Amino acid sequence: MGLLASITILVGTLAASVGYYLLREPPHEAITYNLTDEKVSFVSLGDQGTGNFRQWQVAQGIKDLAEKKDLDFVMLLGDNFYRYGIESVEDPQWLYKFENMYRSDKLNQTPFYAVLGNHDYGGNEQAEIEYSHERAGSGRWHMPARDYIQYYGAADDQALLKVVYLDTSPDSREHKYTAEVLTRLLEKSDPAIWTVVASHVPIRTGGSHYFDGELVNVITPILSRFKVAAYFSGHDHNQQLIKRPSESLYIVSGTGGKHGIPTDTDFEPGLVFNDAQLGFTYTSVTPDNLVLAFYNSANEKLYETTILAQDPSKPPLVVAGTK
């Protein structure tokens, strides 16, 4: 490694350290959410809550993207606080792993919607829900319950996008009960043009070490029954896109703060994209299509694919992806 590269890394590391360990108060500007348009855009990432330089790098990429593109909200896919969760609403980790980590003129006004991961269960996971109820800190953190539904946008007199935030942490409950919760939420909620599920544990994954056959067996029929367009998850520390005939699109985005783990490319036949770089996904939704792109921490697009809206009695049509 050259001297200039070494100096660049050292300066970046020092700057990051000052950024996260200066426990400043979170921003308190009034937050206004404009989520009634006929287009909704969001970033998704999981396994981000390390508080280290990797998380800072990804956060910088998100800040850069937010200055250039529309961004209505951020979807956090679990493992929000490594390694043993948090203890309370007053835990200082809130400041350096969330509030100050994702701080910019644009992100200060952007809501974050989160689910629990297995590492969040290492502490007091209820504190993450209480932080939301109390509108603590900047008021950007949203987790009203372990499982909940949020609507975004509007078109043709109905919601544009419905997201089911689902707790699939292996430390929380049996998969059978999780399936019952998902079914109940989908049955009792209002329809939307697009429906997606956000969770921590993947259903389909190219990482055999994280494959859970029982979870696949109880969840995939529900996703098909309710025509869920996409299932977002983390847990596996890489980025993946999996397409299977007549099934939801499966997205893994688990490098929000953890080093990447190579994917077993021969394990999952539907794997069409995988990358172990730090990064996140960016999704734009309109009544006609859902466009999903994978980015690395330098805000470089790695892969993009599009789902076309069609007859609601059929699965969404996925068109070919591009690098």
PDB file of C-alpha atoms in Angstrom, residues 114-269:
ATOM      1  CA  ALA A 114     -36.610  -0.715  11.611  1.00  0.00           C
ATOM      2  CA  VAL A 115     -37.064  -4.388  12.473  1.00  0.00           C
ATOM      3  CA  LEU A 116     -35.296  -6.412  15.143  1.00  0.00           C
ATOM      4  CA  GLY A 117     -32.399  -8.761  14.424  1.00  0.00           C
ATOM      5  CA  ASN A 118     -30.873 -11.548  16.481  1.00  0.00           C
ATOM      6  CA  HIS A 119     -28.176  -9.280  17.947  1.00  0.00           C
ATOM      7  CA  ASP A 120     -30.830  -6.824  19.112  1.00  0.00           C
ATOM      8  CA  TYR A 121     -32.130  -9.610  21.335  1.00  0.00           C
ATOM      9  CA  GLY A 122     -28.801  -9.675  23.151  1.00  0.00           C
ATOM     10  CA  GLY A 123     -29.966  -6.723  25.243  1.00  0.00           C
ATOM     11  CA  ASN A 124     -33.296  -5.047  25.915  1.00  0.00           C
ATOM     12  CA  GLU A 125     -35.026  -5.220  22.545  1.00  0.00           C
ATOM     13  CA  GLN A 126     -38.112  -3.525  23.991  1.00  0.00           C
ATOM     14  CA  ALA A 127     -36.050  -0.337  24.359  1.00  0.00           C
ATOM     15  CA  GLU A 128     -35.951  -0.011  20.564  1.00  0.00           C
ATOM     16  CA  ILE A 129     -39.751   0.018  20.537  1.00  0.00           C
ATOM     17  CA  GLU A 130     -39.899   2.462  23.447  1.00  0.00           C
ATOM     18  CA  TYR A 131     -37.496   4.824  21.631  1.00  0.00           C
ATOM     19  CA  SER A 132     -40.045   4.971  18.823  1.00  0.00           C
ATOM     20  CA  HIS A 133     -43.038   5.476  21.122  1.00  0.00           C
ATOM     21  CA  GLU A 134     -41.314   8.307  22.959  1.00  0.00           C
ATOM     22  CA  ARG A 135     -40.162   9.961  19.707  1.00  0.00           C
ATOM     23  CA  ALA A 136     -36.818  10.117  21.437  1.00  0.00           C
ATOM     24  CA  GLY A 137     -33.738  11.748  19.970  1.00  0.00           C
ATOM     25  CA  SER A 138     -34.467  13.237  16.583  1.00  0.00           C
ATOM     26  CA  GLY A 139     -37.790  11.430  16.289  1.00  0.00           C
ATOM     27  CA  ARG A 140     -36.645   9.658  13.139  1.00  0.00           C
ATOM     28  CA  TRP A 141     -36.639   6.131  14.595  1.00  0.00           C
ATOM     29  CA  HIS A 142     -39.817   4.137  13.904  1.00  0.00           C
ATOM     30  CA  MET A 143     -40.485   0.723  15.393  1.00  0.00           C
ATOM     31  CA  PRO A 144     -43.965   0.835  16.947  1.00  0.00           C
ATOM     32  CA  ALA A 145     -44.001  -2.936  17.542  1.00  0.00           C
ATOM     33  CA  ARG A 146     -42.097  -6.097  16.735  1.00  0.00           C
ATOM     34  CA  ASP A 147     -44.383  -6.543  13.731  1.00  0.00           C
ATOM     35  CA  TYR A 148     -46.173  -3.670  12.012  1.00  0.00           C
ATOM     36  CA  ILE A 149     -47.368  -2.276   8.700  1.00  0.00           C
ATOM     37  CA  GLN A 150     -46.509   1.070   7.173  1.00  0.00           C
ATOM     38  CA  TYR A 151     -48.076   2.618   4.062  1.00  0.00           C
ATOM     39  CA  TYR A 152     -46.250   4.984   1.713  1.00  0.00           C
ATOM     40  CA  GLY A 153     -47.500   7.067  -1.183  1.00  0.00           C
ATOM     41  CA  ALA A 154     -50.885   6.988  -2.867  1.00  0.00           C
ATOM     42  CA  ALA A 155     -52.282   6.344  -6.342  1.00  0.00           C
ATOM     43  CA  ASP A 156     -55.659   5.383  -7.782  1.00  0.00           C
ATOM     44  CA  ASP A 157     -57.374   6.001  -4.434  1.00  0.00           C
ATOM     45  CA  GLN A 158     -55.220   3.483  -2.566  1.00  0.00           C
ATOM     46  CA  ALA A 159     -51.785   3.215  -1.013  1.00  0.00           C
ATOM     47  CA  LEU A 160     -48.891   2.933  -3.426  1.00  0.00           C
ATOM     48  CA  LEU A 161     -46.668   0.798  -1.198  1.00  0.00           C
ATOM     49  CA  LYS A 162     -47.429  -1.384   1.821  1.00  0.00           C
ATOM     50  CA  VAL A 163     -44.469  -2.648   3.841  1.00  0.00           C
ATOM     51  CA  VAL A 164     -44.924  -5.400   6.398  1.00  0.00           C
ATOM     52  CA  TYR A 165     -42.119  -5.140   8.962  1.00  0.00           C
ATOM     53  CA  LEU A 166     -41.758  -8.655  10.360  1.00  0.00           C
ATOM     54  CA  ASP A 167     -39.713  -9.996  13.269  1.00  0.00           C
ATOM     55  CA  THR A 168     -38.043 -13.225  12.107  1.00  0.00           C
ATOM     56  CA  SER A 169     -35.206 -13.226  14.616  1.00  0.00           C
ATOM     57  CA  PRO A 170     -34.431 -16.824  15.657  1.00  0.00           C
ATOM     58  CA  ASP A 171     -34.275 -15.587  19.251  1.00  0.00           C
ATOM     59  CA  SER A 172     -37.812 -14.194  19.310  1.00  0.00           C
ATOM     60  CA  ARG A 173     -40.347 -16.983  18.679  1.00  0.00           C
ATOM     61  CA  GLU A 174     -41.183 -20.112  16.719  1.00  0.00           C
ATOM     62  CA  HIS A 175     -41.452 -19.801  12.937  1.00  0.00           C
ATOM     63  CA  LYS A 176     -45.009 -21.159  12.988  1.00  0.00           C
ATOM     64  CA  TYR A 177     -46.130 -18.205  15.096  1.00  0.00           C
ATOM     65  CA  THR A 178     -44.243 -15.777  12.840  1.00  0.00           C
ATOM     66  CA  ALA A 179     -46.166 -17.187   9.866  1.00  0.00           C
ATOM     67  CA  GLU A 180     -49.440 -16.663  11.731  1.00  0.00           C
ATOM     68  CA  VAL A 181     -48.509 -13.062  12.460  1.00  0.00           C
ATOM     69  CA  LEU A 182     -47.615 -12.388   8.823  1.00  0.00           C
ATOM     70  CA  THR A 183     -50.874 -13.932   7.608  1.00  0.00           C
ATOM     71  CA  ARG A 184     -52.932 -11.921  10.072  1.00  0.00           C
ATOM     72  CA  LEU A 185     -51.227  -8.649   9.123  1.00  0.00           C
ATOM     73  CA  LEU A 186     -51.777  -9.232   5.415  1.00  0.00           C
ATOM     74  CA  GLU A 187     -55.375 -10.378   5.819  1.00  0.00           C
ATOM     75  CA  LYS A 188     -56.492  -7.504   8.010  1.00  0.00           C
ATOM     76  CA  SER A 189     -54.659  -4.636   6.298  1.00  0.00           C
ATOM     77  CA  ASP A 190     -55.832  -2.425   3.473  1.00  0.00           C
ATOM     78  CA  PRO A 191     -54.633  -3.284  -0.038  1.00  0.00           C
ATOM     79  CA  ALA A 192     -51.895  -1.397  -1.857  1.00  0.00           C
ATOM     80  CA  ILE A 193     -50.592  -1.381  -5.407  1.00  0.00           C
ATOM     81  CA  TRP A 194     -47.341  -2.905  -4.172  1.00  0.00           C
ATOM     82  CA  THR A 195     -46.734  -5.055  -1.087  1.00  0.00           C
ATOM     83  CA  VAL A 196     -43.292  -5.985   0.232  1.00  0.00           C
ATOM     84  CA  VAL A 197     -42.011  -7.577   3.433  1.00  0.00           C
ATOM     85  CA  ALA A 198     -39.006  -6.311   5.392  1.00  0.00           C
ATOM     86  CA  SER A 199     -37.324  -8.597   7.895  1.00  0.00           C
ATOM     87  CA  HIS A 200     -33.967  -9.707   9.232  1.00  0.00           C
ATOM     88  CA  VAL A 201     -33.638 -13.391   8.377  1.00  0.00           C
ATOM     89  CA  PRO A 202     -33.625 -14.264   4.661  1.00  0.00           C
ATOM     90  CA  ILE A 203     -36.075 -16.722   3.132  1.00  0.00           C
ATOM     91  CA  ARG A 204     -34.015 -17.591   0.067  1.00  0.00           C
ATOM     92  CA  THR A 205     -30.258 -17.043   0.300  1.00  0.00           C
ATOM     93  CA  GLY A 206     -27.105 -18.175  -1.431  1.00  0.00           C
ATOM     94  CA  GLY A 207     -25.479 -18.546   1.975  1.00  0.00           C
ATOM     95  CA  SER A 208     -26.069 -22.143   3.055  1.00  0.00           C
ATOM     96  CA  HIS A 209     -24.949 -21.274   6.603  1.00  0.00           C
ATOM     97  CA  TYR A 210     -28.011 -19.001   6.972  1.00  0.00           C
ATOM     98  CA  PHE A 211     -30.529 -21.164   5.131  1.00  0.00           C
ATOM     99  CA  ASP A 212     -33.513 -22.068   7.327  1.00  0.00           C
ATOM    100  CA  GLY A 213     -35.674 -24.673   5.625  1.00  0.00           C
ATOM    101  CA  GLU A 214     -38.444 -24.447   8.212  1.00  0.00           C
ATOM    102  CA  LEU A 215     -38.778 -20.695   7.704  1.00  0.00           C
ATOM    103  CA  VAL A 216     -38.867 -21.181   3.926  1.00  0.00           C
ATOM    104  CA  ASN A 217     -41.623 -23.771   4.206  1.00  0.00           C
ATOM    105  CA  VAL A 218     -43.943 -21.636   6.343  1.00  0.00           C
ATOM    106  CA  ILE A 219     -43.332 -18.203   4.768  1.00  0.00           C
ATOM    107  CA  THR A 220     -43.080 -18.744   0.998  1.00  0.00           C
ATOM    108  CA  PRO A 221     -46.729 -19.938   0.626  1.00  0.00           C
ATOM    109  CA  ILE A 222     -47.893 -16.772   2.385  1.00  0.00           C
ATOM    110  CA  LEU A 223     -45.812 -14.529   0.129  1.00  0.00           C
ATOM    111  CA  SER A 224     -47.290 -16.259  -2.925  1.00  0.00           C
ATOM    112  CA  ARG A 225     -50.856 -16.193  -1.615  1.00  0.00           C
ATOM    113  CA  PHE A 226     -50.803 -12.431  -1.041  1.00  0.00           C
ATOM    114  CA  LYS A 227     -48.766 -11.613  -4.193  1.00  0.00           C
ATOM    115  CA  VAL A 228     -45.921 -10.038  -2.220  1.00  0.00           C
ATOM    116  CA  ALA A 229     -43.594  -8.455  -4.766  1.00  0.00           C
ATOM    117  CA  ALA A 230     -40.356  -8.550  -2.777  1.00  0.00           C
ATOM    118  CA  TYR A 231     -38.896  -9.756   0.500  1.00  0.00           C
ATOM    119  CA  PHE A 232     -36.062  -7.632   1.938  1.00  0.00           C
ATOM    120  CA  SER A 233     -33.694  -9.080   4.552  1.00  0.00           C
ATOM    121  CA  GLY A 234     -30.241  -8.883   6.053  1.00  0.00           C
ATOM    122  CA  HIS A 235     -28.501 -11.419   8.363  1.00  0.00           C
ATOM    123  CA  ASP A 236     -26.262 -12.811   5.622  1.00  0.00           C
ATOM    124  CA  HIS A 237     -23.391 -10.319   5.371  1.00  0.00           C
ATOM    125  CA  ASN A 238     -23.476  -9.681   1.639  1.00  0.00           C
ATOM    126  CA  GLN A 239     -25.811  -8.367  -1.043  1.00  0.00           C
ATOM    127  CA  GLN A 240     -27.913 -10.782  -3.086  1.00  0.00           C
ATOM    128  CA  LEU A 241     -30.777 -10.825  -5.548  1.00  0.00           C
ATOM    129  CA  ILE A 242     -32.672 -14.088  -5.996  1.00  0.00           C
ATOM    130  CA  LYS A 243     -35.333 -14.675  -8.662  1.00  0.00           C
ATOM    131  CA  ARG A 244     -37.431 -17.839  -8.687  1.00  0.00           C
ATOM    132  CA  PRO A 245     -40.375 -18.505 -11.023  1.00  0.00           C
ATOM    133  CA  SER A 246     -43.750 -17.539  -9.504  1.00  0.00           C
ATOM    134  CA  GLU A 247     -42.163 -16.377  -6.233  1.00  0.00           C
ATOM    135  CA  SER A 248     -41.396 -13.007  -4.679  1.00  0.00           C
ATOM    136  CA  LEU A 249     -38.132 -11.292  -5.467  1.00  0.00           C
ATOM    137  CA  TYR A 250     -35.675 -11.959  -2.615  1.00  0.00           C
ATOM    138  CA  ILE A 251     -33.247  -9.212  -1.616  1.00  0.00           C
ATOM    139  CA  VAL A 252     -30.450  -9.651   0.906  1.00  0.00           C
ATOM    140  CA  SER A 253     -28.712  -6.456   2.041  1.00  0.00           C
ATOM    141  CA  GLY A 254     -26.579  -7.332   5.055  1.00  0.00           C
ATOM    142  CA  THR A 255     -23.445  -5.227   4.636  1.00  0.00           C
ATOM    143  CA  GLY A 256     -24.563  -1.987   6.277  1.00  0.00           C
ATOM    144  CA  GLY A 257     -21.732  -2.229   8.806  1.00  0.00           C
ATOM    145  CA  LYS A 258     -20.330  -5.763   8.761  1.00  0.00           C
ATOM    146  CA  HIS A 259     -17.575  -7.131   6.557  1.00  0.00           C
ATOM    147  CA  GLY A 260     -18.813  -9.172   3.618  1.00  0.00           C
ATOM    148  CA  ILE A 261     -19.128 -12.960   3.580  1.00  0.00           C
ATOM    149  CA  PRO A 262     -18.707 -14.701   0.202  1.00  0.00           C
ATOM    150  CA  THR A 263     -21.868 -16.328  -1.144  1.00  0.00           C
ATOM    151  CA  ASP A 264     -22.142 -20.008  -2.061  1.00  0.00           C
ATOM    152  CA  THR A 265     -23.031 -19.359  -5.685  1.00  0.00           C
ATOM    153  CA  ASP A 266     -23.988 -23.006  -6.348  1.00  0.00           C
ATOM    154  CA  PHE A 267     -26.306 -23.350  -3.332  1.00  0.00           C
ATOM    155  CA  GLU A 268     -29.244 -21.197  -4.526  1.00  0.00           C
ATOM    156  CA  PRO A 269     -30.297 -21.769  -8.172  1.00  0.00           C
TER     157      PRO A 269
END
